[in-house]
Tab-separated table of N, CA and C in Angstrom:
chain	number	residue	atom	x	y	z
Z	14	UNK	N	0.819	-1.193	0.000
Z	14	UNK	CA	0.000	0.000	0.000
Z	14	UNK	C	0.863	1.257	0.000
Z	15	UNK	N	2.132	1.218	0.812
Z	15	UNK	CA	2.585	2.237	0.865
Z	15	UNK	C	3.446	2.899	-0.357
Z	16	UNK	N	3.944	1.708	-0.867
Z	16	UNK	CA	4.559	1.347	-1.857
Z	16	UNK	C	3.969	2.356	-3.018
Z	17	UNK	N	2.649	2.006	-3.419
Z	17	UNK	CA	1.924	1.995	-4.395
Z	17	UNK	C	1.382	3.395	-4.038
Z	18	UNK	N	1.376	4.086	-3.181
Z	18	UNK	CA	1.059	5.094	-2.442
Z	18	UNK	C	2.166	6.268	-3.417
Z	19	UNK	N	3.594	6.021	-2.693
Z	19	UNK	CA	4.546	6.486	-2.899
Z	19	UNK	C	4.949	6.700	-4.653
Z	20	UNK	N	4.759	5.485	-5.384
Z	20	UNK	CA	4.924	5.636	-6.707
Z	20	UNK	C	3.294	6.515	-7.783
Z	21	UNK	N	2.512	6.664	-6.516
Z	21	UNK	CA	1.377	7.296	-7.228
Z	21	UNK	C	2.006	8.707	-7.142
Z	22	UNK	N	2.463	8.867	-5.721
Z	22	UNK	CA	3.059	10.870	-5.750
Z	22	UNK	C	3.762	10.799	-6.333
Z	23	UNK	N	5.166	10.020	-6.429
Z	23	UNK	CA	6.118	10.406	-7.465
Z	23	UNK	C	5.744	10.449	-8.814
Z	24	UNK	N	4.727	9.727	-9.432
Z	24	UNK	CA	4.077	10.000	-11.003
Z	24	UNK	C	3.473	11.393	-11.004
Z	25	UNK	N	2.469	11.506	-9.808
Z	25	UNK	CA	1.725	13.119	-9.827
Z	25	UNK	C	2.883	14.201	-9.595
Z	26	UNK	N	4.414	13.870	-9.047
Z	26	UNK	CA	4.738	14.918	-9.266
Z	26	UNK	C	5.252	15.207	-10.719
Z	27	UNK	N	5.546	14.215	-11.026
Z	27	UNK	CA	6.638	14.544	-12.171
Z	27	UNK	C	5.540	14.813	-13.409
Z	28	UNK	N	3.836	15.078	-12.854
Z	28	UNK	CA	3.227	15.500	-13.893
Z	28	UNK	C	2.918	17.244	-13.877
Z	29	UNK	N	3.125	17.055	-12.294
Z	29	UNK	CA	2.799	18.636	-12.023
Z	29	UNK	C	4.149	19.104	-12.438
Z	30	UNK	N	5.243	18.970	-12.502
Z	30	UNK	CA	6.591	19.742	-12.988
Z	30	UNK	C	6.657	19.643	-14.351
Z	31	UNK	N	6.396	18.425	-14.889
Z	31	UNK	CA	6.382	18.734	-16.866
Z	31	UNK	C	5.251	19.692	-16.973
Z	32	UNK	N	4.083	19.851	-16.083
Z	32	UNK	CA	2.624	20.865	-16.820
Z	32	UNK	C	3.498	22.358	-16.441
Z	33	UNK	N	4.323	22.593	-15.471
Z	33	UNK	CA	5.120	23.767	-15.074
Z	33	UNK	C	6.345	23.939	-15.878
Z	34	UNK	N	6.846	23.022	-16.207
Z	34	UNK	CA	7.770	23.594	-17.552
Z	34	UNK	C	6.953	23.961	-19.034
Z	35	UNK	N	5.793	23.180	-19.077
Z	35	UNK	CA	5.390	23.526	-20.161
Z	35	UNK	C	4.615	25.244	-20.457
Z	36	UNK	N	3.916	25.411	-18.781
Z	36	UNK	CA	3.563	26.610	-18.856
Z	36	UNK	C	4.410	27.744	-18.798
Z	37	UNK	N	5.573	27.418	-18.235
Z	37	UNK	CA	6.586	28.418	-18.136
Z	37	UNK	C	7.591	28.573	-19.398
Z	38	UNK	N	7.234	27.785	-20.277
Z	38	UNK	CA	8.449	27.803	-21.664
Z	38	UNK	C	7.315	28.193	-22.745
Z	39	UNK	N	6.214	28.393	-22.277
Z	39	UNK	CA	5.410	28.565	-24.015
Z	39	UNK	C	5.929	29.661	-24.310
Z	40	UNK	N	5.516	29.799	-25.570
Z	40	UNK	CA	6.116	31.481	-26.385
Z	40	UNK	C	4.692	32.488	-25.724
Z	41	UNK	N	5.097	33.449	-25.763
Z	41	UNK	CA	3.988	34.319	-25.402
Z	41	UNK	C	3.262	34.325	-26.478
Z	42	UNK	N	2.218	34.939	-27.097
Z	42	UNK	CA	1.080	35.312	-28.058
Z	42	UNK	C	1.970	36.294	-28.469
Z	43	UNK	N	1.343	37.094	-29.875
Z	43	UNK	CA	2.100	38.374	-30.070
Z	43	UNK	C	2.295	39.353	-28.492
Z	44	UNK	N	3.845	39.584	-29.284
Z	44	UNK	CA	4.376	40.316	-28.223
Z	44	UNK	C	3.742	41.875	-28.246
Z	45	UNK	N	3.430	42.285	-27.404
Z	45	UNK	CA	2.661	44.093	-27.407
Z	45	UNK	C	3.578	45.097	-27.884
Z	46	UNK	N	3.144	45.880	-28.135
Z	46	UNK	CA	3.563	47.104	-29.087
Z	46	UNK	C	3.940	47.450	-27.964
Z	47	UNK	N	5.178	48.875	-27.812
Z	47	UNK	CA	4.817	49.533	-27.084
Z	47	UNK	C	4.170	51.272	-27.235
Z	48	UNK	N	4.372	51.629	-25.749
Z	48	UNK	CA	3.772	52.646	-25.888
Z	48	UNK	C	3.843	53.976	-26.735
Z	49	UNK	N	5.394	53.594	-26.786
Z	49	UNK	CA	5.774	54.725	-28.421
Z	49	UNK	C	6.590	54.185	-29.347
Z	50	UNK	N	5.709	53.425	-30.127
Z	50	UNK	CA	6.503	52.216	-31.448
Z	50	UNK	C	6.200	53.084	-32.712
Z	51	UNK	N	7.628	52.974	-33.266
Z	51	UNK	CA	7.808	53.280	-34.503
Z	51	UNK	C	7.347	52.177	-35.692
Z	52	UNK	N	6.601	52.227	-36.362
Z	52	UNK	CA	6.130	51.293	-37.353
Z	52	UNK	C	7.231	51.036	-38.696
Z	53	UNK	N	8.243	50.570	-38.723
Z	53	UNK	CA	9.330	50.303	-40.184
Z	53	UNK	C	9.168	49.569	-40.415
Z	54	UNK	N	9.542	49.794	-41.974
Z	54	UNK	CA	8.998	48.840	-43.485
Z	54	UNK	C	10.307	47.548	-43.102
Z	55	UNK	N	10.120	46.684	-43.539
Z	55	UNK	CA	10.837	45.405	-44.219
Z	55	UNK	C	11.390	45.859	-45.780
Z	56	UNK	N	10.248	45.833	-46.858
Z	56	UNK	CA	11.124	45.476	-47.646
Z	56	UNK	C	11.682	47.076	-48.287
Z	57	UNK	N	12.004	46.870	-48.928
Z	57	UNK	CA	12.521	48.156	-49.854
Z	57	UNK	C	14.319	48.105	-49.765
Z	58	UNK	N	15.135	49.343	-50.350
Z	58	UNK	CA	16.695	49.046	-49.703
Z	58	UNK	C	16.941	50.306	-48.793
Z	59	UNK	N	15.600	51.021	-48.620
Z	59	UNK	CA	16.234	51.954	-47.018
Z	59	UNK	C	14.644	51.498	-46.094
Z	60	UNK	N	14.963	51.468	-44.937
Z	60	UNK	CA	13.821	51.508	-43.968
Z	60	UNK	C	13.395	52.498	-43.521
Z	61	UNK	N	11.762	52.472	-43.921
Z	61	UNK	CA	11.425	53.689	-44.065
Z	61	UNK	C	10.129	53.793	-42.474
Z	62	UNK	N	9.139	54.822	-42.108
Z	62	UNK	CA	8.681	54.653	-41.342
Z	62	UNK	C	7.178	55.343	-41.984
Z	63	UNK	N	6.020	54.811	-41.019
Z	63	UNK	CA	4.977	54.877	-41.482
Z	63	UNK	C	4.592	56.200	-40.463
Z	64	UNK	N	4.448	57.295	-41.260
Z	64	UNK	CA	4.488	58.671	-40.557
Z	64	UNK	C	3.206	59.319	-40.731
Z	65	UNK	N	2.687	60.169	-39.961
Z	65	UNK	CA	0.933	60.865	-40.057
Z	65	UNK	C	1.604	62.238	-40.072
Z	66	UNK	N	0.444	63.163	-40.729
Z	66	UNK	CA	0.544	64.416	-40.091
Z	66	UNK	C	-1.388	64.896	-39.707
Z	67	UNK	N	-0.947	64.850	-38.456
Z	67	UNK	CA	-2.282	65.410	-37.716
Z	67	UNK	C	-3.186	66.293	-38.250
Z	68	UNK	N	-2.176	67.501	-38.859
Z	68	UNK	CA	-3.216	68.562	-39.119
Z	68	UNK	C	-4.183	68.231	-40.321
Z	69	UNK	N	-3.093	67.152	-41.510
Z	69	UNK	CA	-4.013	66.607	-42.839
Z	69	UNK	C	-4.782	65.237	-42.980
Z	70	UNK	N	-4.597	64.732	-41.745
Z	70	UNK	CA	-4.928	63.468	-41.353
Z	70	UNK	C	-4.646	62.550	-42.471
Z	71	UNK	N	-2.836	63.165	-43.024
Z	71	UNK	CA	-2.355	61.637	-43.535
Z	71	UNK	C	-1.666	60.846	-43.389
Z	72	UNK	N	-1.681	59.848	-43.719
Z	72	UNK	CA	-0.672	58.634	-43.393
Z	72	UNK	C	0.111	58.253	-44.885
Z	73	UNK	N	1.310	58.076	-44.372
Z	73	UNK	CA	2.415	57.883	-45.397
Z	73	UNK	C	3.802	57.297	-45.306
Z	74	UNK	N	4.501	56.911	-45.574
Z	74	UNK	CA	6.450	56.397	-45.309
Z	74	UNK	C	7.006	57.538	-45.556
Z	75	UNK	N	8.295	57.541	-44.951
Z	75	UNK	CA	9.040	58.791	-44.648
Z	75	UNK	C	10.361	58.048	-44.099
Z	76	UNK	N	11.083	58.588	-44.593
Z	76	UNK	CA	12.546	58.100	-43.801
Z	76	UNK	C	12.830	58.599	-42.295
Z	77	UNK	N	13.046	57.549	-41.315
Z	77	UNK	CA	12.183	57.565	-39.733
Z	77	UNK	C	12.780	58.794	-39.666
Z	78	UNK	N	14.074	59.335	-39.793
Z	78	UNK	CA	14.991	60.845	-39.062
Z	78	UNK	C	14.439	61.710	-39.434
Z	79	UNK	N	13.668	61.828	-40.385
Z	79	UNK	CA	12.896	63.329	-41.363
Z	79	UNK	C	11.485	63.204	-40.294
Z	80	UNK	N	11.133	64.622	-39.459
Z	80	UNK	CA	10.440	64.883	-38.585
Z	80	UNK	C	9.784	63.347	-37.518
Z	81	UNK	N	11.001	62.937	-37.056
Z	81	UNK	CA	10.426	62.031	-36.274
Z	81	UNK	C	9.405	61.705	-35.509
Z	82	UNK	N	8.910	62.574	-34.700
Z	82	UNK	CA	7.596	62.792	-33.910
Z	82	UNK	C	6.329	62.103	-34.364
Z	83	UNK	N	6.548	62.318	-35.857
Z	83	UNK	CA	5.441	62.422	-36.901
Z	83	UNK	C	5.438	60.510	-36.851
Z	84	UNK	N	6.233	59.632	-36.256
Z	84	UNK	CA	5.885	58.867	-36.587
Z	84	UNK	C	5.770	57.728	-35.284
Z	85	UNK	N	5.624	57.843	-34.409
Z	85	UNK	CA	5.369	57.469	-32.962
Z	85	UNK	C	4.026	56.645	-32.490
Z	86	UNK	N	3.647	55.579	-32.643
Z	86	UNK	CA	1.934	55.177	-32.260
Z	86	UNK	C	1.803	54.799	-31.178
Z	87	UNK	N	0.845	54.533	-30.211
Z	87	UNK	CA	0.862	53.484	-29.262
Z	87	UNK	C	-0.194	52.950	-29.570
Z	88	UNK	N	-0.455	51.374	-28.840
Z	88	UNK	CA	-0.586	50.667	-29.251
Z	88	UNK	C	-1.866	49.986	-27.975
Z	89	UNK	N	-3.037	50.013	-28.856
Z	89	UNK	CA	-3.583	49.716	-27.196
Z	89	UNK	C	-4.293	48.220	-27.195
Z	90	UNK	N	-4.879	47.267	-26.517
Z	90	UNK	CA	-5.382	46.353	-26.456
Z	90	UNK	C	-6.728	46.314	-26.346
Z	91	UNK	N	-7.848	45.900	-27.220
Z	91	UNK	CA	-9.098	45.747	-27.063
Z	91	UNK	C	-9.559	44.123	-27.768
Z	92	UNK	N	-9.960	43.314	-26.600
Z	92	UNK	CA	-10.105	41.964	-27.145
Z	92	UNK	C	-9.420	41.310	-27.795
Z	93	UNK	N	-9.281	41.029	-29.042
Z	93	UNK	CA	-8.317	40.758	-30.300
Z	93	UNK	C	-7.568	41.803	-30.786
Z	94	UNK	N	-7.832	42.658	-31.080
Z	94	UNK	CA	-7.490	43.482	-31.592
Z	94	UNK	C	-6.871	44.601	-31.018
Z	95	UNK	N	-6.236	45.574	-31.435
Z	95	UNK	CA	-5.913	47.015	-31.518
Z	95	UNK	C	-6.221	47.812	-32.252
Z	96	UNK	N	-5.964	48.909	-31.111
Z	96	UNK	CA	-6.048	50.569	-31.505
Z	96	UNK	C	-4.871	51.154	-31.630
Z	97	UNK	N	-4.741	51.540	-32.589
Z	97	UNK	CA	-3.455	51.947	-33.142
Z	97	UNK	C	-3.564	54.041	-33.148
Z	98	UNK	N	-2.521	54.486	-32.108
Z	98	UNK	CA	-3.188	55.837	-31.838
Z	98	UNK	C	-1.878	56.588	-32.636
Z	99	UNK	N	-1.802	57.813	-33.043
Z	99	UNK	CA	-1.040	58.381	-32.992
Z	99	UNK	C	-0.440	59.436	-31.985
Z	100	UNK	N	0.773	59.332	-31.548
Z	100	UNK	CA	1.651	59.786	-30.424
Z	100	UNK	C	1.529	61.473	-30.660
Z	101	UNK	N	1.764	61.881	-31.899
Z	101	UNK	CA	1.798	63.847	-31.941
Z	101	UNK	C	0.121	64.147	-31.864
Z	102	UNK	N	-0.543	63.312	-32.499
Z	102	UNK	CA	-2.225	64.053	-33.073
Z	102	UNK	C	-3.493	63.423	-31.844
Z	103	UNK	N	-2.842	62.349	-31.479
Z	103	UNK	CA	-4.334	62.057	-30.462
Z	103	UNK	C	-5.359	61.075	-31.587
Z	104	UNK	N	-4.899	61.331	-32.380
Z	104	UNK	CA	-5.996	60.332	-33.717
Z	104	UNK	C	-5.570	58.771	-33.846
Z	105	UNK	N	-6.361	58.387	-34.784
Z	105	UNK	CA	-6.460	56.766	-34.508
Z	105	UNK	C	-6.221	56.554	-35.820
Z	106	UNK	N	-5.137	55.533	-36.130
Z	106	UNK	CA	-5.100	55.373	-37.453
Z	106	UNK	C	-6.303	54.267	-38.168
Z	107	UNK	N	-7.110	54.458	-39.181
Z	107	UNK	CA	-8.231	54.109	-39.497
Z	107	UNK	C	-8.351	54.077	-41.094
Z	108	UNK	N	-9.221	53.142	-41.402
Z	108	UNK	CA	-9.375	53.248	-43.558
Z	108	UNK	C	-10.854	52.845	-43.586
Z	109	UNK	N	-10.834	52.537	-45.216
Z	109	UNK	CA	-12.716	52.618	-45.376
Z	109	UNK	C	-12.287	51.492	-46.445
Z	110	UNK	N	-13.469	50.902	-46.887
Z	110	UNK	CA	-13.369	50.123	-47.916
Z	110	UNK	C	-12.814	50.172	-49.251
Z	111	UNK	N	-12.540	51.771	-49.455
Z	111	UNK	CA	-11.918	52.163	-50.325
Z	111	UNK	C	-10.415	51.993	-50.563
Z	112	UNK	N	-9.538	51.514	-49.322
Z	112	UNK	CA	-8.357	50.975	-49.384
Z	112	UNK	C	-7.789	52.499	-48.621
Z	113	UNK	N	-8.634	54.148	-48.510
Z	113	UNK	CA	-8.084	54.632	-47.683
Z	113	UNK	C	-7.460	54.587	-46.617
Z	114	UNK	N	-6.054	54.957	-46.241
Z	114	UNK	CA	-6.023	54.984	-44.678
Z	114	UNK	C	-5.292	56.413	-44.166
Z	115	UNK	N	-5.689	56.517	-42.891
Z	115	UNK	CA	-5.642	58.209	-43.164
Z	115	UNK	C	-5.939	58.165	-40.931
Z	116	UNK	N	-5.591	59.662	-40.822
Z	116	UNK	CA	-5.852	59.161	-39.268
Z	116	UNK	C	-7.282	60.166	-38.980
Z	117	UNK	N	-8.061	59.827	-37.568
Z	117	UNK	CA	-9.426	60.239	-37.304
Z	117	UNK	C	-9.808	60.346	-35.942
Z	118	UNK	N	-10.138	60.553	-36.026
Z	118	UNK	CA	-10.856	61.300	-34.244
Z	118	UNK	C	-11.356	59.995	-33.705
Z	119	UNK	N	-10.908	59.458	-32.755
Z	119	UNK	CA	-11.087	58.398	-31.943
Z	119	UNK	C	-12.975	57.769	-31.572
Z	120	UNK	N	-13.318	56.459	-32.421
Z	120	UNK	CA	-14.510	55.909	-32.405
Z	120	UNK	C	-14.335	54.572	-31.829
Z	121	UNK	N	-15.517	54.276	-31.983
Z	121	UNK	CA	-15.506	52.632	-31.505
Z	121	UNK	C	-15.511	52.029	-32.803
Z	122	UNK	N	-15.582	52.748	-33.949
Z	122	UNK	CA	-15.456	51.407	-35.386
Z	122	UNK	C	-14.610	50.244	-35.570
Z	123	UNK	N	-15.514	49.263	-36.468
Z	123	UNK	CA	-14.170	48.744	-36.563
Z	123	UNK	C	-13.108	48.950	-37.464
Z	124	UNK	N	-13.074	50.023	-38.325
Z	124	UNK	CA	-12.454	50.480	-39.439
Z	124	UNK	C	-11.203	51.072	-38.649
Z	125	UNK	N	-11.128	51.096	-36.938
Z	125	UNK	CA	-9.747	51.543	-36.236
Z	125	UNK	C	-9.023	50.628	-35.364
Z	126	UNK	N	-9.920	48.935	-35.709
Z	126	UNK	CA	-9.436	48.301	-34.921
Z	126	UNK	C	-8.293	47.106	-36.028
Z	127	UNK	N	-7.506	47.265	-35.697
Z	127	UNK	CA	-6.299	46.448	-36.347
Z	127	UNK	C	-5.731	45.240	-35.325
Z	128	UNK	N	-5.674	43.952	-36.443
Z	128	UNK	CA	-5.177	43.014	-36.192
Z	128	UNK	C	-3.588	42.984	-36.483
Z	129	UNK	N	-2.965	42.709	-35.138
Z	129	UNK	CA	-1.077	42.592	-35.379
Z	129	UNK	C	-0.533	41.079	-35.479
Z	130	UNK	N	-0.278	40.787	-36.496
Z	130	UNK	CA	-0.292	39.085	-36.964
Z	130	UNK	C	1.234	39.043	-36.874
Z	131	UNK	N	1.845	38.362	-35.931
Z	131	UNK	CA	3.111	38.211	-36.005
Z	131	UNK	C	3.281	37.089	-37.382
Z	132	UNK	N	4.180	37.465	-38.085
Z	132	UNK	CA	4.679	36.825	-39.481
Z	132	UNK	C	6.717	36.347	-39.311
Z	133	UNK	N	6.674	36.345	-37.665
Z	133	UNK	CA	8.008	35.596	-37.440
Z	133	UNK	C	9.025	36.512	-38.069
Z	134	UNK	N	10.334	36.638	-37.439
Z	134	UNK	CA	11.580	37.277	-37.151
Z	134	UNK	C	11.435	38.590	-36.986
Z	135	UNK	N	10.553	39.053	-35.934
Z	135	UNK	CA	10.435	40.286	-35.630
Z	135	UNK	C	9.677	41.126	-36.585
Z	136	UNK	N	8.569	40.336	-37.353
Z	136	UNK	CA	8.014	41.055	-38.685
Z	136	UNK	C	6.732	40.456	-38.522
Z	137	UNK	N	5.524	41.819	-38.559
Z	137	UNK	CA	4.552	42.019	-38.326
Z	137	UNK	C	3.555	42.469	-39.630
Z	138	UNK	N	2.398	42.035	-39.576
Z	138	UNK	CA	1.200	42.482	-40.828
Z	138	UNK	C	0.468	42.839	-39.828
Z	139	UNK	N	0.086	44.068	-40.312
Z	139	UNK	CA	-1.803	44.840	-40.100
Z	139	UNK	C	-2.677	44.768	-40.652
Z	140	UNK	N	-3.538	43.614	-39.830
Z	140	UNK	CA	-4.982	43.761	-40.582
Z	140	UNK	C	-5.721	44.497	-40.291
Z	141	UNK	N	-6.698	45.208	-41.141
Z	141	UNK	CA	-7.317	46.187	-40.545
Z	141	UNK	C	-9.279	45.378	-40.719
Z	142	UNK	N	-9.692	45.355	-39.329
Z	142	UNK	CA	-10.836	44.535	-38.882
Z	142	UNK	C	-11.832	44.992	-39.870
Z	143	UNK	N	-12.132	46.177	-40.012
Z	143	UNK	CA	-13.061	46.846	-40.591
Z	143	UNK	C	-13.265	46.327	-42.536
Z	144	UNK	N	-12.433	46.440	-42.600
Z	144	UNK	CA	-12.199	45.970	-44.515
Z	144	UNK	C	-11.559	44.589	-44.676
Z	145	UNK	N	-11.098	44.193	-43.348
Z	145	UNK	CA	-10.661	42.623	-43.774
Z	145	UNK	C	-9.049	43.018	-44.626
Z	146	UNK	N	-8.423	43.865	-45.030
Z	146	UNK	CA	-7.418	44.161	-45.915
Z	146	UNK	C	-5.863	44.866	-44.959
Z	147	UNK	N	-4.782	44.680	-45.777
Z	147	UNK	CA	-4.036	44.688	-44.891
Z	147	UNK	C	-3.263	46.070	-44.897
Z	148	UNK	N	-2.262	46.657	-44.265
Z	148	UNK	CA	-1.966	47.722	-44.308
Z	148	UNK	C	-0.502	47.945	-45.325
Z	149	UNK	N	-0.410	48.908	-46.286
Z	149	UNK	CA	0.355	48.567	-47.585
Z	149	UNK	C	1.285	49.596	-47.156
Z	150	UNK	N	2.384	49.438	-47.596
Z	150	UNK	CA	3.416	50.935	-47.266
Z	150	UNK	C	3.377	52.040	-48.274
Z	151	UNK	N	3.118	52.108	-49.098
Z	151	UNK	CA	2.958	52.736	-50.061
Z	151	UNK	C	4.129	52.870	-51.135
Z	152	UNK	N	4.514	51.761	-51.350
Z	152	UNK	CA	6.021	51.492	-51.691
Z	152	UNK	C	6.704	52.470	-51.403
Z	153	UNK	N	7.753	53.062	-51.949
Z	153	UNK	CA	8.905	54.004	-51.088
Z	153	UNK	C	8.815	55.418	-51.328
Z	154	UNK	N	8.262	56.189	-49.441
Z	154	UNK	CA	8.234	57.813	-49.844
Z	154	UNK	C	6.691	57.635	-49.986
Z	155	UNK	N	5.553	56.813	-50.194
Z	155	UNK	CA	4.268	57.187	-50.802
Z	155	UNK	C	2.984	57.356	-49.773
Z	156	UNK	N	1.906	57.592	-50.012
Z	156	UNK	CA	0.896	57.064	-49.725
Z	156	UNK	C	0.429	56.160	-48.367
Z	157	UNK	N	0.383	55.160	-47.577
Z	157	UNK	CA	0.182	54.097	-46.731
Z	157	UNK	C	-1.547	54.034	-47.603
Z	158	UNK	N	-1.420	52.833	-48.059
Z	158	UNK	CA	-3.250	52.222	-48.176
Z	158	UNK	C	-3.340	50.933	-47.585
Z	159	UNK	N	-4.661	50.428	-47.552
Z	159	UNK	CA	-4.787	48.956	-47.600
Z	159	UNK	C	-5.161	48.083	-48.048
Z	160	UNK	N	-4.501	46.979	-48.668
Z	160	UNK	CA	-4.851	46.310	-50.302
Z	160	UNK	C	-5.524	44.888	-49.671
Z	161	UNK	N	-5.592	44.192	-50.824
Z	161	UNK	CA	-5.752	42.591	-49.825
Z	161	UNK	C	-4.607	41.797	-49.407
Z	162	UNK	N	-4.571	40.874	-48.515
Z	162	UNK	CA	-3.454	40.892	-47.578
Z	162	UNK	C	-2.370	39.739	-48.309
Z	163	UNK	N	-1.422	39.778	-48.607
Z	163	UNK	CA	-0.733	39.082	-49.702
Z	163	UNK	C	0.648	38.172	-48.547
Z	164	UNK	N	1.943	38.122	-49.082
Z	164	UNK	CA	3.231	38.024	-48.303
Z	164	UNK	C	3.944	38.587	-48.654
Z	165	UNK	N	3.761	39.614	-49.123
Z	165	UNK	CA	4.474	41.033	-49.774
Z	165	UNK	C	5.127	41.776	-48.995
Z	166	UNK	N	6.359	42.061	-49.099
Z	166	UNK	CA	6.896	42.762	-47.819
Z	166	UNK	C	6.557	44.230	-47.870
Z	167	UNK	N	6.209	44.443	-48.784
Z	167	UNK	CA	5.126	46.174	-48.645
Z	167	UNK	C	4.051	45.721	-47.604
Z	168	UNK	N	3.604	44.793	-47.351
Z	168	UNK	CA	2.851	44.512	-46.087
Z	168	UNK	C	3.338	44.400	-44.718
Z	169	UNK	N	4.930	43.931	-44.459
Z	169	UNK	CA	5.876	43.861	-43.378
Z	169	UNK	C	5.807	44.647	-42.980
Z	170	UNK	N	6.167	44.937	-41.719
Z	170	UNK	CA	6.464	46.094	-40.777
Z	170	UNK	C	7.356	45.439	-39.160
Z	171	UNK	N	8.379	46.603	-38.793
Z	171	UNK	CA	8.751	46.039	-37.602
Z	171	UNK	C	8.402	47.143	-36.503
Z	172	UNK	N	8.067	46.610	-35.171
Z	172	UNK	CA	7.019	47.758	-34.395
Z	172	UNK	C	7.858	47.533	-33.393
């Protein structure tokens, strides 16, 4: 009895220490933005940054050193998703079905709630909830829109 006693705890422990290595070694979920993340491109041959200006509510790439401020987000948590704010304007970066994206006065839509899909080695895609489409860089110097979501490194970003 005692026997059988003894080899029952030693099995329950060595189940409770593999369930504790296993919980303590998983990878986390995507890792969180932080509170003032710069959004840079992957592909192109300079890294560029995904920059707003408040007063025109646009969004665009810019080489990160050319008015830096301009390109600062934080990054907030709602359910699945995020809110992607801008750091100088107080606005929310946001698009429409039209593939616009552009920044806006803070709503509950889902056209401001973005999905951050880790795509492995420190390289991230934005989906944007509202259009289902992903966030495009505007190849180099252009625009930021959002097209449908491809493996295009105009879709990459590191945050």
């Amino acid at each position: 009895m005692h026997r059988t006693l003894r080899l029952l705890l030693t099995a329950l422990a060595g189940v409770f220490l593999s369930l504790s290595l296993v919980i303590t070694s998983a990878p986390s979920a995507s890792a969180a933005p932080g509170s003032s993340s710069e959004i840079r491109t992957v592909g192109g041959t300079q890294t560029v940054c995904i920059q707003a200006s408040g007063r025109y509510n646009n969004v665009f790439t810019q080489q990160c050193w050319i008015d830096r401020h301009l390109g600062y987000w934080s990054f907030t948590k709602v359910g699945g998703y995020w809110r992607i704010t801008h750091k100088y304007s107080g606005k929310r970066l946001d698009s429409n079905a039209a593939g616009s994206v552009y920044l806006h006065a803070p709503n509950t839509g889902n056209y401001q709630l973005w999905v951050v899909q880790d795509r492995g080695n420190g390289q991230y895609r934005l989906l944007n909830r509202g259009t289902g489409r992903c966030l495009n860089n505007g190849y180099w110097l252009g625009r930021v829109t959002t097209q449908p979501c491809s493996t295009s490194k105009d879709q990459l970003y590191r945050i």
